[in-house]
C-alpha cells in the first residue's frame, strides 16, 4: 500500500491490531496487578498479649505472595510477540499461554479475532466476530471488526452497511467517517468525502487519516490555500507523515514553485527513501529545476523499487530523449511498451527516434503500433508509407497507403497528402490549400509532410522551404515539429 491507513479497524495491518491491544489494556485497567495485603496490618480483635508475644519473637522474613499471571500480563506478552514475530506467532502464543480462567473473556476473544484478521485468517476471524456480536450486538468495536473482515473479503456492500451502523450509533465516529469518506474520495465525490472527514475531525482533530482525506479533497477541489493549511496541520500532528510533504510538494508544483515542491519531496524522500512516489515526485521537480542528473537518479531508484511498473521508465526515457541520449531513451521506451503495451505514446517516441537515426524498420514498426491504436491520425500512415519507401519497398508502400486511402474522406487535405505519397506526384495543388488552413497545428503538420515528400524524392530546395516554414511557426504542439528542426539542422551541416 502506498497510502496511509483509512481507519483503526479497517487498515488490517499491525497498526490496526496494536490499537486493539491498547484498547483492551485500557478497558481492563491494572487491577489484576495488585499485591496481597501486608501481613503486619493489625486487626481489631488482636489482644495486647498477642502483640507482646509477637514483639518477643524474632522477626521472620516476610513471604511475598506469588503474583498471579493475569489479563494485563497476558496482553502485554501477546503484544510483544505480535510486534516481534507477527500474527501467526501471536496466535500460537495465544492458544498456549492464555490462562484457563480467561479463555471466555470477551476482550481477549475480540483481540484474537483481530489477530486472525491481521493474519488473513478470515474464516476464523468471522466465526469469532459472530460469536462476539451475539453477546454484545451493539458493541462498536465488534461492528468495526466485522467491517474490516468484509473489506478484506471484497464485500464493499457489507462493509458500507457496517460503517453506517456505526454512524447510526455515533454520527461522529472517526472510524466510520474516515472509511466512508475514503469510499467517496475514490469515486471522486470530493464534496461528500470532505463532509465525512470533517465529522471525523470534529471528534478527533488530530486523526491523520481524516486530515489526509480532507486535504486531498481540498486539493482536488482546487482549493489550494485550504489544502495547504490541512497538510501543514497533518505534518504538525505527525512530522513523519510523508503524504503531508508529498501533497505540499504537489501544491507548490501546481503553482510553479518548483524549489518549494522539490524541498517538500526531498523531506518525504528522507523519511522514505524506498518509496516509489517520493522518488517519482522528487525526480519530476528536479527536472523542472534543470537538475537532470538528480532526476535520472531518482527515477532510476524508482525503477529499482518497482521494476515491473512502466511510469518511471517513461519519465526517464523522456529526459534521456531531451538530453539527446537517444539509445538510452529507446531502451527505456521499449521497457515501457513491454510493461504497458497500451501506452502507444511510447511507440510514437520510438518511431520519432527511429526516423532521426534512420532506422526505418524500427520507425515503421513503431508507427504501425500507433496506427493500430489511433486510426484517425493521418501522421501515422504517412510515416509508415515514407518508411516503406526509405526501405526501398515501394510495393508495400503503395499497398499500405492504398488500403488506408479507401477508408478516408476524399475531400480532406489528409487524403490528398497521402494520395500524393501513394502516387509520388500531384503535390502542387496542396501548397495553396495548406496556406489557406486556419488551424496552425494542422497547417504545420501538412507543411512538414510536403517537405518530407520533396526530401524523399530529392527535391532538396523544396524540402528546405517547407521545413523552414514549420520551424518558423514556433508552435511545437505536434511531433513533426521536432523532426523538422532536426532536418533543418541536418541540412545546415550537410547531412
Tab-separated table of C-alpha atoms in Angstrom:
chain	number	residue	atom	x	y	z
A	1	UNK	CA	0.000	0.000	0.000
A	2	UNK	CA	1.295	3.488	-0.840
A	3	UNK	CA	-1.326	5.477	1.005
A	4	UNK	CA	-1.760	5.794	4.716
A	5	UNK	CA	-4.415	3.897	6.602
A	6	UNK	CA	-8.149	4.508	6.311
A	7	UNK	CA	-9.279	3.817	9.876
A	8	UNK	CA	-8.427	1.941	13.043
A	9	UNK	CA	-10.489	-1.158	12.325
A	10	UNK	CA	-10.198	-1.041	8.572
A	11	UNK	CA	-6.460	-0.810	7.976
A	12	UNK	CA	-5.716	-4.515	8.558
A	13	UNK	CA	-2.051	-4.098	9.428
A	14	UNK	CA	-0.023	-4.429	12.606
A	15	UNK	CA	-1.024	-0.885	13.485
A	16	UNK	CA	-4.640	-1.987	13.390
A	17	UNK	CA	-4.045	-4.896	15.742
A	18	UNK	CA	-1.828	-2.915	18.092
A	19	UNK	CA	-4.600	-0.370	18.517
A	20	UNK	CA	-6.837	-3.263	19.507
A	21	UNK	CA	-4.219	-4.359	22.042
A	22	UNK	CA	-4.063	-0.901	23.572
A	23	UNK	CA	-7.855	-0.733	23.597
A	24	UNK	CA	-8.041	-3.987	25.555
A	25	UNK	CA	-5.364	-2.860	28.007
A	26	UNK	CA	-7.218	0.379	28.650
A	27	UNK	CA	-10.510	-1.428	29.094
A	28	UNK	CA	-9.214	-3.856	31.717
A	29	UNK	CA	-7.017	-1.446	33.664
A	30	UNK	CA	-4.357	-2.715	36.014
A	31	UNK	CA	-6.418	-4.074	38.941
A	32	UNK	CA	-5.139	-7.599	38.461
A	33	UNK	CA	-1.623	-6.431	39.220
A	34	UNK	CA	-2.374	-5.524	42.868
A	35	UNK	CA	-0.374	-7.205	45.646
A	36	UNK	CA	-1.779	-9.118	48.620
A	37	UNK	CA	-2.432	-7.190	51.849
A	38	UNK	CA	0.570	-6.756	54.134
A	39	UNK	CA	0.873	-9.420	56.889
A	40	UNK	CA	1.730	-6.908	59.620
A	41	UNK	CA	-1.545	-4.965	59.447
A	42	UNK	CA	-3.139	-5.082	62.917
A	43	UNK	CA	-6.625	-6.453	63.193
A	44	UNK	CA	-9.246	-5.065	65.560
A	45	UNK	CA	-9.575	-8.273	67.609
A	46	UNK	CA	-5.841	-8.732	68.302
A	47	UNK	CA	-5.171	-8.771	72.070
A	48	UNK	CA	-2.361	-6.936	73.779
A	49	UNK	CA	-0.881	-10.284	74.896
A	50	UNK	CA	-0.694	-11.423	71.335
A	51	UNK	CA	1.051	-8.193	70.419
A	52	UNK	CA	3.575	-8.550	73.214
A	53	UNK	CA	4.269	-12.157	72.307
A	54	UNK	CA	4.802	-11.163	68.700
A	55	UNK	CA	7.256	-8.495	69.793
A	56	UNK	CA	9.235	-11.042	71.801
A	57	UNK	CA	9.507	-13.402	68.860
A	58	UNK	CA	12.389	-12.844	66.464
A	59	UNK	CA	11.237	-11.304	63.190
A	60	UNK	CA	10.930	-13.745	60.324
A	61	UNK	CA	11.412	-12.774	56.686
A	62	UNK	CA	8.061	-11.942	55.155
A	63	UNK	CA	6.993	-14.288	52.384
A	64	UNK	CA	5.873	-12.488	49.282
A	65	UNK	CA	2.803	-13.892	47.660
A	66	UNK	CA	3.428	-15.140	44.148
A	67	UNK	CA	1.961	-12.698	41.667
A	68	UNK	CA	-0.884	-14.143	39.668
A	69	UNK	CA	-0.397	-14.116	35.874
A	70	UNK	CA	-3.382	-12.028	34.914
A	71	UNK	CA	-5.045	-10.416	31.989
A	72	UNK	CA	-2.738	-7.420	31.720
A	73	UNK	CA	0.353	-9.636	31.817
A	74	UNK	CA	-1.021	-11.875	29.106
A	75	UNK	CA	-1.957	-8.966	26.820
A	76	UNK	CA	1.445	-7.330	27.306
A	77	UNK	CA	3.278	-10.548	26.410
A	78	UNK	CA	0.952	-11.069	23.460
A	79	UNK	CA	1.681	-7.573	22.212
A	80	UNK	CA	5.448	-8.170	22.386
A	81	UNK	CA	5.073	-11.439	20.469
A	82	UNK	CA	2.929	-9.769	17.847
A	83	UNK	CA	5.388	-6.921	17.345
A	84	UNK	CA	8.463	-9.148	17.157
A	85	UNK	CA	7.195	-12.271	15.394
A	86	UNK	CA	3.929	-11.387	13.643
A	87	UNK	CA	0.327	-12.604	13.803
A	88	UNK	CA	0.953	-16.349	13.321
A	89	UNK	CA	3.320	-16.491	16.287
A	90	UNK	CA	0.912	-14.347	18.305
A	91	UNK	CA	-1.904	-16.829	17.668
A	92	UNK	CA	0.269	-19.739	18.795
A	93	UNK	CA	1.196	-17.803	21.934
A	94	UNK	CA	-2.468	-17.006	22.494
A	95	UNK	CA	-3.550	-20.660	22.451
A	96	UNK	CA	-0.624	-21.943	24.502
A	97	UNK	CA	-0.322	-19.251	27.158
A	98	UNK	CA	-3.807	-17.936	27.846
A	99	UNK	CA	-4.818	-18.682	31.472
A	100	UNK	CA	-7.716	-21.123	31.679
A	101	UNK	CA	-9.924	-18.662	33.510
A	102	UNK	CA	-9.549	-16.109	30.675
A	103	UNK	CA	-10.494	-18.340	27.750
A	104	UNK	CA	-14.032	-16.957	27.609
A	105	UNK	CA	-13.027	-13.335	28.218
A	106	UNK	CA	-14.829	-11.020	25.777
A	107	UNK	CA	-11.925	-8.592	25.362
A	108	UNK	CA	-9.438	-11.342	24.634
A	109	UNK	CA	-11.727	-13.065	22.161
A	110	UNK	CA	-12.070	-9.747	20.365
A	111	UNK	CA	-8.303	-9.384	20.355
A	112	UNK	CA	-7.840	-12.885	18.955
A	113	UNK	CA	-10.345	-12.153	16.190
A	114	UNK	CA	-8.395	-9.020	15.327
A	115	UNK	CA	-5.160	-11.004	15.119
A	116	UNK	CA	-6.905	-13.527	12.851
A	117	UNK	CA	-7.766	-10.595	10.576
A	118	UNK	CA	-4.150	-9.421	10.577
A	119	UNK	CA	-3.026	-12.935	9.624
A	120	UNK	CA	-5.615	-13.075	6.825
A	121	UNK	CA	-7.422	-15.955	8.531
A	122	UNK	CA	-10.809	-14.544	7.684
A	123	UNK	CA	-12.960	-17.617	8.342
A	124	UNK	CA	-11.649	-17.906	11.891
A	125	UNK	CA	-11.973	-14.153	12.399
A	126	UNK	CA	-15.549	-14.121	11.167
A	127	UNK	CA	-16.523	-17.068	13.388
A	128	UNK	CA	-15.229	-15.268	16.486
A	129	UNK	CA	-16.690	-11.945	15.386
A	130	UNK	CA	-20.149	-13.508	15.009
A	131	UNK	CA	-19.818	-15.057	18.453
A	132	UNK	CA	-18.905	-11.676	19.961
A	133	UNK	CA	-21.696	-9.922	18.102
A	134	UNK	CA	-24.221	-12.372	19.534
A	135	UNK	CA	-23.017	-11.464	23.033
A	136	UNK	CA	-22.856	-7.685	22.504
A	137	UNK	CA	-24.672	-6.745	19.283
A	138	UNK	CA	-24.262	-3.013	19.984
A	139	UNK	CA	-20.503	-3.146	20.557
A	140	UNK	CA	-18.936	-0.639	18.158
A	141	UNK	CA	-15.516	-2.292	18.162
A	142	UNK	CA	-17.070	-5.568	17.045
A	143	UNK	CA	-19.048	-3.818	14.318
A	144	UNK	CA	-15.820	-2.176	13.140
A	145	UNK	CA	-14.053	-5.521	13.110
A	146	UNK	CA	-16.870	-7.037	11.039
A	147	UNK	CA	-16.451	-4.164	8.584
A	148	UNK	CA	-12.725	-4.901	8.364
A	149	UNK	CA	-13.437	-8.540	7.551
A	150	UNK	CA	-15.971	-7.547	4.904
A	151	UNK	CA	-13.449	-5.167	3.354
A	152	UNK	CA	-10.783	-7.863	3.158
A	153	UNK	CA	-13.254	-10.207	1.509
A	154	UNK	CA	-14.004	-7.523	-1.065
A	155	UNK	CA	-17.590	-7.225	0.129
A	156	UNK	CA	-17.941	-3.457	-0.136
A	157	UNK	CA	-21.714	-3.570	0.349
A	158	UNK	CA	-21.464	-5.300	3.725
A	159	UNK	CA	-18.551	-3.102	4.769
A	160	UNK	CA	-20.538	0.041	3.992
A	161	UNK	CA	-23.565	-1.352	5.842
A	162	UNK	CA	-21.454	-1.973	8.957
A	163	UNK	CA	-19.969	1.507	8.788
A	164	UNK	CA	-23.425	3.023	8.537
A	165	UNK	CA	-24.405	1.000	11.599
A	166	UNK	CA	-21.542	2.676	13.421
A	167	UNK	CA	-22.677	6.095	12.229
A	168	UNK	CA	-26.214	5.402	13.402
A	169	UNK	CA	-24.839	4.797	16.894
A	170	UNK	CA	-22.218	7.538	16.718
A	171	UNK	CA	-22.542	10.129	13.899
A	172	UNK	CA	-19.035	11.416	14.628
A	173	UNK	CA	-17.268	8.056	14.705
A	174	UNK	CA	-13.791	8.694	13.234
A	175	UNK	CA	-13.528	5.081	12.047
A	176	UNK	CA	-16.797	5.096	10.094
A	177	UNK	CA	-16.494	8.632	8.759
A	178	UNK	CA	-12.948	8.112	7.514
A	179	UNK	CA	-13.812	4.844	5.788
A	180	UNK	CA	-16.973	6.186	4.126
A	181	UNK	CA	-15.141	9.377	3.228
A	182	UNK	CA	-12.421	7.358	1.532
A	183	UNK	CA	-15.048	5.438	-0.440
A	184	UNK	CA	-16.399	8.738	-1.770
A	185	UNK	CA	-12.902	10.069	-2.415
A	186	UNK	CA	-12.101	7.070	-4.602
A	187	UNK	CA	-15.313	7.752	-6.535
A	188	UNK	CA	-14.178	11.383	-6.959
A	189	UNK	CA	-17.160	12.641	-4.965
A	190	UNK	CA	-14.910	15.115	-3.228
A	191	UNK	CA	-17.545	17.283	-1.564
A	192	UNK	CA	-19.301	14.288	0.002
A	193	UNK	CA	-15.985	12.787	1.061
A	194	UNK	CA	-14.955	16.071	2.657
A	195	UNK	CA	-18.129	16.145	4.782
A	196	UNK	CA	-17.294	12.716	6.216
A	197	UNK	CA	-13.743	13.776	7.036
A	198	UNK	CA	-14.987	16.947	8.737
A	199	UNK	CA	-17.201	14.854	11.027
A	200	UNK	CA	-14.296	12.580	11.881
A	201	UNK	CA	-12.160	15.602	12.751
A	202	UNK	CA	-14.924	17.035	14.934
A	203	UNK	CA	-14.370	14.089	17.255
A	204	UNK	CA	-10.631	13.644	16.718
A	205	UNK	CA	-8.940	16.800	15.404
A	206	UNK	CA	-5.579	15.010	15.120
A	207	UNK	CA	-6.813	11.984	13.166
A	208	UNK	CA	-4.163	11.616	10.459
A	209	UNK	CA	-6.388	9.684	8.069
A	210	UNK	CA	-9.121	12.298	8.274
A	211	UNK	CA	-6.618	15.142	7.822
A	212	UNK	CA	-5.085	13.423	4.803
A	213	UNK	CA	-8.502	12.749	3.280
A	214	UNK	CA	-9.747	16.288	3.845
A	215	UNK	CA	-6.529	17.701	2.416
A	216	UNK	CA	-6.865	15.527	-0.680
A	217	UNK	CA	-10.448	16.705	-1.165
A	218	UNK	CA	-9.380	20.342	-0.953
A	219	UNK	CA	-6.540	19.601	-3.390
A	220	UNK	CA	-8.811	18.008	-5.991
A	221	UNK	CA	-11.425	20.742	-5.498
A	222	UNK	CA	-8.587	23.174	-6.357
A	223	UNK	CA	-8.873	24.960	-3.020
A	224	UNK	CA	-5.114	25.266	-2.719
A	225	UNK	CA	-4.943	27.540	0.334
A	226	UNK	CA	-7.279	25.295	2.313
A	227	UNK	CA	-5.411	22.177	1.210
A	228	UNK	CA	-2.077	23.688	2.221
A	229	UNK	CA	-3.451	24.536	5.663
A	230	UNK	CA	-4.687	20.957	6.195
A	231	UNK	CA	-1.437	19.327	5.057
A	232	UNK	CA	0.585	21.640	7.297
A	233	UNK	CA	-1.665	20.565	10.163
A	234	UNK	CA	-1.049	16.918	9.243
A	235	UNK	CA	2.707	17.443	9.451
A	236	UNK	CA	2.283	19.298	12.742
A	237	UNK	CA	0.420	16.278	14.133
A	238	UNK	CA	2.979	13.858	12.719
A	239	UNK	CA	6.254	15.281	11.368
A	240	UNK	CA	6.972	11.849	9.853
A	241	UNK	CA	3.872	11.704	7.647
A	242	UNK	CA	5.259	11.511	4.121
A	243	UNK	CA	1.855	12.149	2.497
A	244	UNK	CA	1.742	15.609	4.013
A	245	UNK	CA	5.073	16.552	2.437
A	246	UNK	CA	4.183	14.950	-0.893
A	247	UNK	CA	0.950	16.912	-1.211
A	248	UNK	CA	2.616	20.164	-0.168
A	249	UNK	CA	5.022	19.433	-2.999
A	250	UNK	CA	2.202	18.832	-5.456
A	251	UNK	CA	0.526	22.103	-4.428
A	252	UNK	CA	3.747	24.055	-4.900
A	253	UNK	CA	4.377	22.398	-8.278
A	254	UNK	CA	0.866	23.290	-9.464
A	255	UNK	CA	1.706	26.920	-8.681
A	256	UNK	CA	5.090	26.780	-10.473
A	257	UNK	CA	7.004	26.902	-7.178
A	258	UNK	CA	9.459	24.211	-8.223
A	259	UNK	CA	12.047	24.780	-5.485
A	260	UNK	CA	9.392	24.563	-2.747
A	261	UNK	CA	7.972	21.454	-4.411
A	262	UNK	CA	11.389	19.826	-4.579
A	263	UNK	CA	12.202	20.691	-0.946
A	264	UNK	CA	8.986	19.041	0.253
A	265	UNK	CA	9.518	15.964	-1.895
A	266	UNK	CA	13.069	15.733	-0.558
A	267	UNK	CA	11.769	15.757	3.035
A	268	UNK	CA	9.413	12.910	2.156
A	269	UNK	CA	12.267	11.083	0.440
A	270	UNK	CA	14.496	11.418	3.501
A	271	UNK	CA	11.764	9.772	5.568
A	272	UNK	CA	11.050	7.053	2.999
A	273	UNK	CA	13.973	6.597	0.586
A	274	UNK	CA	12.453	3.396	-0.795
A	275	UNK	CA	9.044	4.909	-1.514
A	276	UNK	CA	8.171	4.875	-5.233
A	277	UNK	CA	6.018	8.022	-5.215
A	278	UNK	CA	8.616	10.040	-3.282
A	279	UNK	CA	11.251	9.260	-5.884
A	280	UNK	CA	8.895	9.951	-8.775
A	281	UNK	CA	7.824	13.358	-7.456
A	282	UNK	CA	11.329	14.446	-6.488
A	283	UNK	CA	12.608	13.468	-9.921
A	284	UNK	CA	9.919	15.496	-11.664
A	285	UNK	CA	10.515	18.661	-9.630
A	286	UNK	CA	14.273	18.409	-10.069
A	287	UNK	CA	13.786	18.133	-13.817
A	288	UNK	CA	11.893	21.427	-13.844
A	289	UNK	CA	14.749	22.981	-11.883
A	290	UNK	CA	17.183	21.755	-14.525
A	291	UNK	CA	18.867	19.278	-12.171
A	292	UNK	CA	18.718	16.484	-14.708
A	293	UNK	CA	21.135	14.068	-13.081
A	294	UNK	CA	19.144	14.241	-9.835
A	295	UNK	CA	16.024	13.391	-11.827
A	296	UNK	CA	17.672	10.433	-13.521
A	297	UNK	CA	18.970	9.186	-10.174
A	298	UNK	CA	15.525	9.460	-8.554
A	299	UNK	CA	13.727	7.706	-11.404
A	300	UNK	CA	16.393	5.015	-11.554
A	301	UNK	CA	15.783	4.419	-7.857
A	302	UNK	CA	12.032	4.242	-8.511
A	303	UNK	CA	12.672	1.615	-11.194
A	304	UNK	CA	14.685	-0.453	-8.717
A	305	UNK	CA	11.765	-0.267	-6.269
A	306	UNK	CA	9.059	-1.282	-8.776
A	307	UNK	CA	10.819	-2.661	-11.867
A	308	UNK	CA	7.585	-4.051	-13.303
A	309	UNK	CA	5.768	-0.696	-13.386
A	310	UNK	CA	6.171	1.394	-16.537
A	311	UNK	CA	5.871	5.008	-15.392
A	312	UNK	CA	9.424	5.668	-14.145
A	313	UNK	CA	10.794	4.245	-17.401
A	314	UNK	CA	8.565	6.648	-19.335
A	315	UNK	CA	9.727	9.668	-17.310
A	316	UNK	CA	13.387	8.721	-17.602
A	317	UNK	CA	13.040	7.974	-21.318
A	318	UNK	CA	11.576	11.432	-21.919
A	319	UNK	CA	14.508	13.075	-20.166
A	320	UNK	CA	17.081	10.920	-21.980
A	321	UNK	CA	15.330	11.929	-25.204
A	322	UNK	CA	15.512	15.612	-24.278
A	323	UNK	CA	19.214	15.254	-23.439
A	324	UNK	CA	19.746	13.527	-26.821
A	325	UNK	CA	20.848	10.312	-25.160
A	326	UNK	CA	18.832	8.513	-27.773
A	327	UNK	CA	19.997	4.931	-27.327
A	328	UNK	CA	19.164	5.055	-23.615
A	329	UNK	CA	15.847	6.694	-24.403
A	330	UNK	CA	14.883	3.965	-26.866
A	331	UNK	CA	15.799	1.252	-24.358
A	332	UNK	CA	13.515	2.849	-21.769
A	333	UNK	CA	10.690	3.324	-24.276
A	334	UNK	CA	10.987	-0.356	-25.178
A	335	UNK	CA	10.605	-1.232	-21.480
A	336	UNK	CA	7.524	0.989	-21.308
A	337	UNK	CA	5.763	-0.873	-24.092
A	338	UNK	CA	6.894	-4.227	-22.732
A	339	UNK	CA	5.304	-3.430	-19.372
A	340	UNK	CA	2.327	-1.488	-20.743
A	341	UNK	CA	1.572	-2.311	-24.395
A	342	UNK	CA	-1.398	0.073	-24.348
A	343	UNK	CA	0.845	3.104	-23.842
A	344	UNK	CA	1.113	3.923	-27.518
A	345	UNK	CA	2.832	7.269	-26.979
A	346	UNK	CA	5.987	5.272	-26.266
A	347	UNK	CA	5.665	3.726	-29.735
A	348	UNK	CA	5.405	7.235	-31.172
A	349	UNK	CA	8.612	8.271	-29.437
A	350	UNK	CA	10.393	5.147	-30.705
A	351	UNK	CA	9.174	5.975	-34.201
A	352	UNK	CA	10.463	9.547	-33.964
A	353	UNK	CA	13.884	8.462	-32.705
A	354	UNK	CA	13.997	5.694	-35.285
A	355	UNK	CA	13.476	8.293	-38.028
A	356	UNK	CA	16.185	10.506	-36.565
A	357	UNK	CA	18.615	7.597	-36.523
A	358	UNK	CA	17.462	6.496	-39.991
A	359	UNK	CA	16.431	3.128	-38.633
A	360	UNK	CA	13.477	2.865	-40.988
A	361	UNK	CA	12.237	-0.575	-39.945
A	362	UNK	CA	12.191	0.316	-36.246
A	363	UNK	CA	10.368	3.543	-37.018
A	364	UNK	CA	7.830	1.839	-39.311
A	365	UNK	CA	7.023	-0.918	-36.841
A	366	UNK	CA	6.551	1.632	-34.074
A	367	UNK	CA	4.233	3.793	-36.174
A	368	UNK	CA	2.301	0.669	-37.153
A	369	UNK	CA	1.534	0.158	-33.449
A	370	UNK	CA	0.477	3.786	-33.170
A	371	UNK	CA	-1.842	3.402	-36.154
A	372	UNK	CA	-3.429	0.310	-34.607
A	373	UNK	CA	-4.285	2.389	-31.528
A	374	UNK	CA	-5.342	5.540	-33.349
A	375	UNK	CA	-6.773	5.163	-36.844
A	376	UNK	CA	-7.770	8.830	-37.180
A	377	UNK	CA	-4.304	10.383	-37.023
A	378	UNK	CA	-3.044	10.677	-40.599
A	379	UNK	CA	0.513	11.227	-39.377
A	380	UNK	CA	0.915	7.505	-38.777
A	381	UNK	CA	0.003	6.175	-42.261
A	382	UNK	CA	2.060	8.967	-43.846
A	383	UNK	CA	5.069	7.967	-41.743
A	384	UNK	CA	4.565	4.265	-42.435
A	385	UNK	CA	4.374	4.895	-46.174
A	386	UNK	CA	7.510	7.057	-46.023
A	387	UNK	CA	9.421	4.350	-44.100
A	388	UNK	CA	8.461	1.718	-46.656
A	389	UNK	CA	9.871	3.958	-49.403
A	390	UNK	CA	13.078	4.510	-47.442
A	391	UNK	CA	13.380	0.744	-47.018
A	392	UNK	CA	13.230	0.527	-50.835
A	393	UNK	CA	9.967	-1.384	-50.571
A	394	UNK	CA	7.856	0.634	-52.974
A	395	UNK	CA	5.306	-2.149	-53.455
A	396	UNK	CA	4.384	-2.299	-49.775
A	397	UNK	CA	4.355	1.496	-49.610
A	398	UNK	CA	1.673	1.601	-52.277
A	399	UNK	CA	-0.265	-1.402	-50.957
A	400	UNK	CA	-0.404	0.024	-47.466
A	401	UNK	CA	-1.311	3.585	-48.459
A	402	UNK	CA	-3.949	2.280	-50.863
A	403	UNK	CA	-5.691	0.331	-48.093
A	404	UNK	CA	-5.777	3.424	-45.879
A	405	UNK	CA	-6.943	5.750	-48.676
A	406	UNK	CA	-10.019	3.587	-49.325
A	407	UNK	CA	-11.373	4.471	-45.867
A	408	UNK	CA	-10.608	8.198	-45.896
A	409	UNK	CA	-12.697	11.227	-46.814
A	410	UNK	CA	-11.682	12.041	-50.386
A	411	UNK	CA	-12.331	15.758	-49.842
A	412	UNK	CA	-9.971	16.075	-46.908
A	413	UNK	CA	-6.489	17.510	-47.191
A	414	UNK	CA	-5.204	14.494	-45.274
A	415	UNK	CA	-6.492	12.253	-48.076
A	416	UNK	CA	-4.852	14.463	-50.689
A	417	UNK	CA	-1.495	14.357	-48.895
A	418	UNK	CA	-1.494	10.571	-48.546
A	419	UNK	CA	-2.594	10.335	-52.185
A	420	UNK	CA	0.474	12.341	-53.177
A	421	UNK	CA	2.676	9.932	-51.220
A	422	UNK	CA	0.944	6.982	-52.868
A	423	UNK	CA	1.201	8.403	-56.391
A	424	UNK	CA	4.583	10.069	-55.851
A	425	UNK	CA	3.164	13.066	-57.700
A	426	UNK	CA	0.402	15.696	-57.630
A	427	UNK	CA	1.716	17.805	-54.764
A	428	UNK	CA	1.495	21.259	-56.381
A	429	UNK	CA	-2.210	21.974	-55.645
A	430	UNK	CA	-1.542	21.257	-51.947
A	431	UNK	CA	0.619	24.346	-51.484
A	432	UNK	CA	-2.281	26.775	-51.687
A	433	UNK	CA	-4.646	24.556	-49.728
A	434	UNK	CA	-2.164	24.306	-46.879
A	435	UNK	CA	-1.539	28.054	-46.953
A	436	UNK	CA	-5.280	28.691	-46.542
A	437	UNK	CA	-5.621	26.463	-43.455
A	438	UNK	CA	-6.620	28.257	-40.240
A	439	UNK	CA	-5.602	25.582	-37.749
A	440	UNK	CA	-1.908	26.267	-37.237
A	441	UNK	CA	-1.088	22.847	-35.830
A	442	UNK	CA	-2.701	21.095	-38.786
A	443	UNK	CA	-1.112	23.546	-41.173
A	444	UNK	CA	2.314	22.912	-39.660
A	445	UNK	CA	1.870	19.162	-39.985
A	446	UNK	CA	0.910	19.435	-43.648
A	447	UNK	CA	3.855	21.731	-44.410
A	448	UNK	CA	6.127	19.143	-42.800
A	449	UNK	CA	4.775	16.298	-44.959
A	450	UNK	CA	5.068	18.389	-48.076
A	451	UNK	CA	8.711	18.991	-47.137
A	452	UNK	CA	9.132	15.272	-46.388
A	453	UNK	CA	7.714	14.426	-49.816
A	454	UNK	CA	10.295	16.624	-51.542
A	455	UNK	CA	13.020	15.293	-49.252
A	456	UNK	CA	12.103	11.725	-50.118
A	457	UNK	CA	12.351	12.239	-53.840
A	458	UNK	CA	15.413	14.501	-53.958
A	459	UNK	CA	13.885	17.962	-54.325
A	460	UNK	CA	16.174	19.464	-51.669
A	461	UNK	CA	15.224	23.126	-52.095
A	462	UNK	CA	11.529	22.350	-51.755
A	463	UNK	CA	12.227	20.306	-48.641
A	464	UNK	CA	14.244	23.145	-47.057
A	465	UNK	CA	11.491	25.660	-47.830
A	466	UNK	CA	8.731	23.726	-46.102
A	467	UNK	CA	10.791	22.510	-43.157
A	468	UNK	CA	11.715	26.142	-42.571
A	469	UNK	CA	8.047	27.130	-42.661
A	470	UNK	CA	7.324	24.587	-39.939
A	471	UNK	CA	10.177	25.732	-37.710
A	472	UNK	CA	9.294	29.413	-38.169
A	473	UNK	CA	5.830	28.741	-36.721
A	474	UNK	CA	7.465	28.185	-33.330
A	475	UNK	CA	4.487	26.071	-32.231
A	476	UNK	CA	5.821	22.642	-31.248
A	477	UNK	CA	2.416	21.142	-30.491
A	478	UNK	CA	2.844	18.258	-32.924
A	479	UNK	CA	5.668	15.725	-33.067
A	480	UNK	CA	6.569	16.589	-36.672
A	481	UNK	CA	7.855	19.975	-35.477
A	482	UNK	CA	10.804	18.259	-33.808
A	483	UNK	CA	11.560	16.248	-36.935
A	484	UNK	CA	11.503	19.445	-38.987
A	485	UNK	CA	14.007	21.066	-36.588
A	486	UNK	CA	16.326	18.104	-36.937
A	487	UNK	CA	16.131	18.160	-40.721
A	488	UNK	CA	16.800	21.910	-40.873
A	489	UNK	CA	19.896	21.417	-38.702
A	490	UNK	CA	20.967	18.383	-40.738
A	491	UNK	CA	20.749	20.372	-43.953
A	492	UNK	CA	22.776	23.199	-42.427
A	493	UNK	CA	25.536	20.734	-41.630
A	494	UNK	CA	25.190	18.914	-44.915
A	495	UNK	CA	23.811	15.644	-43.502
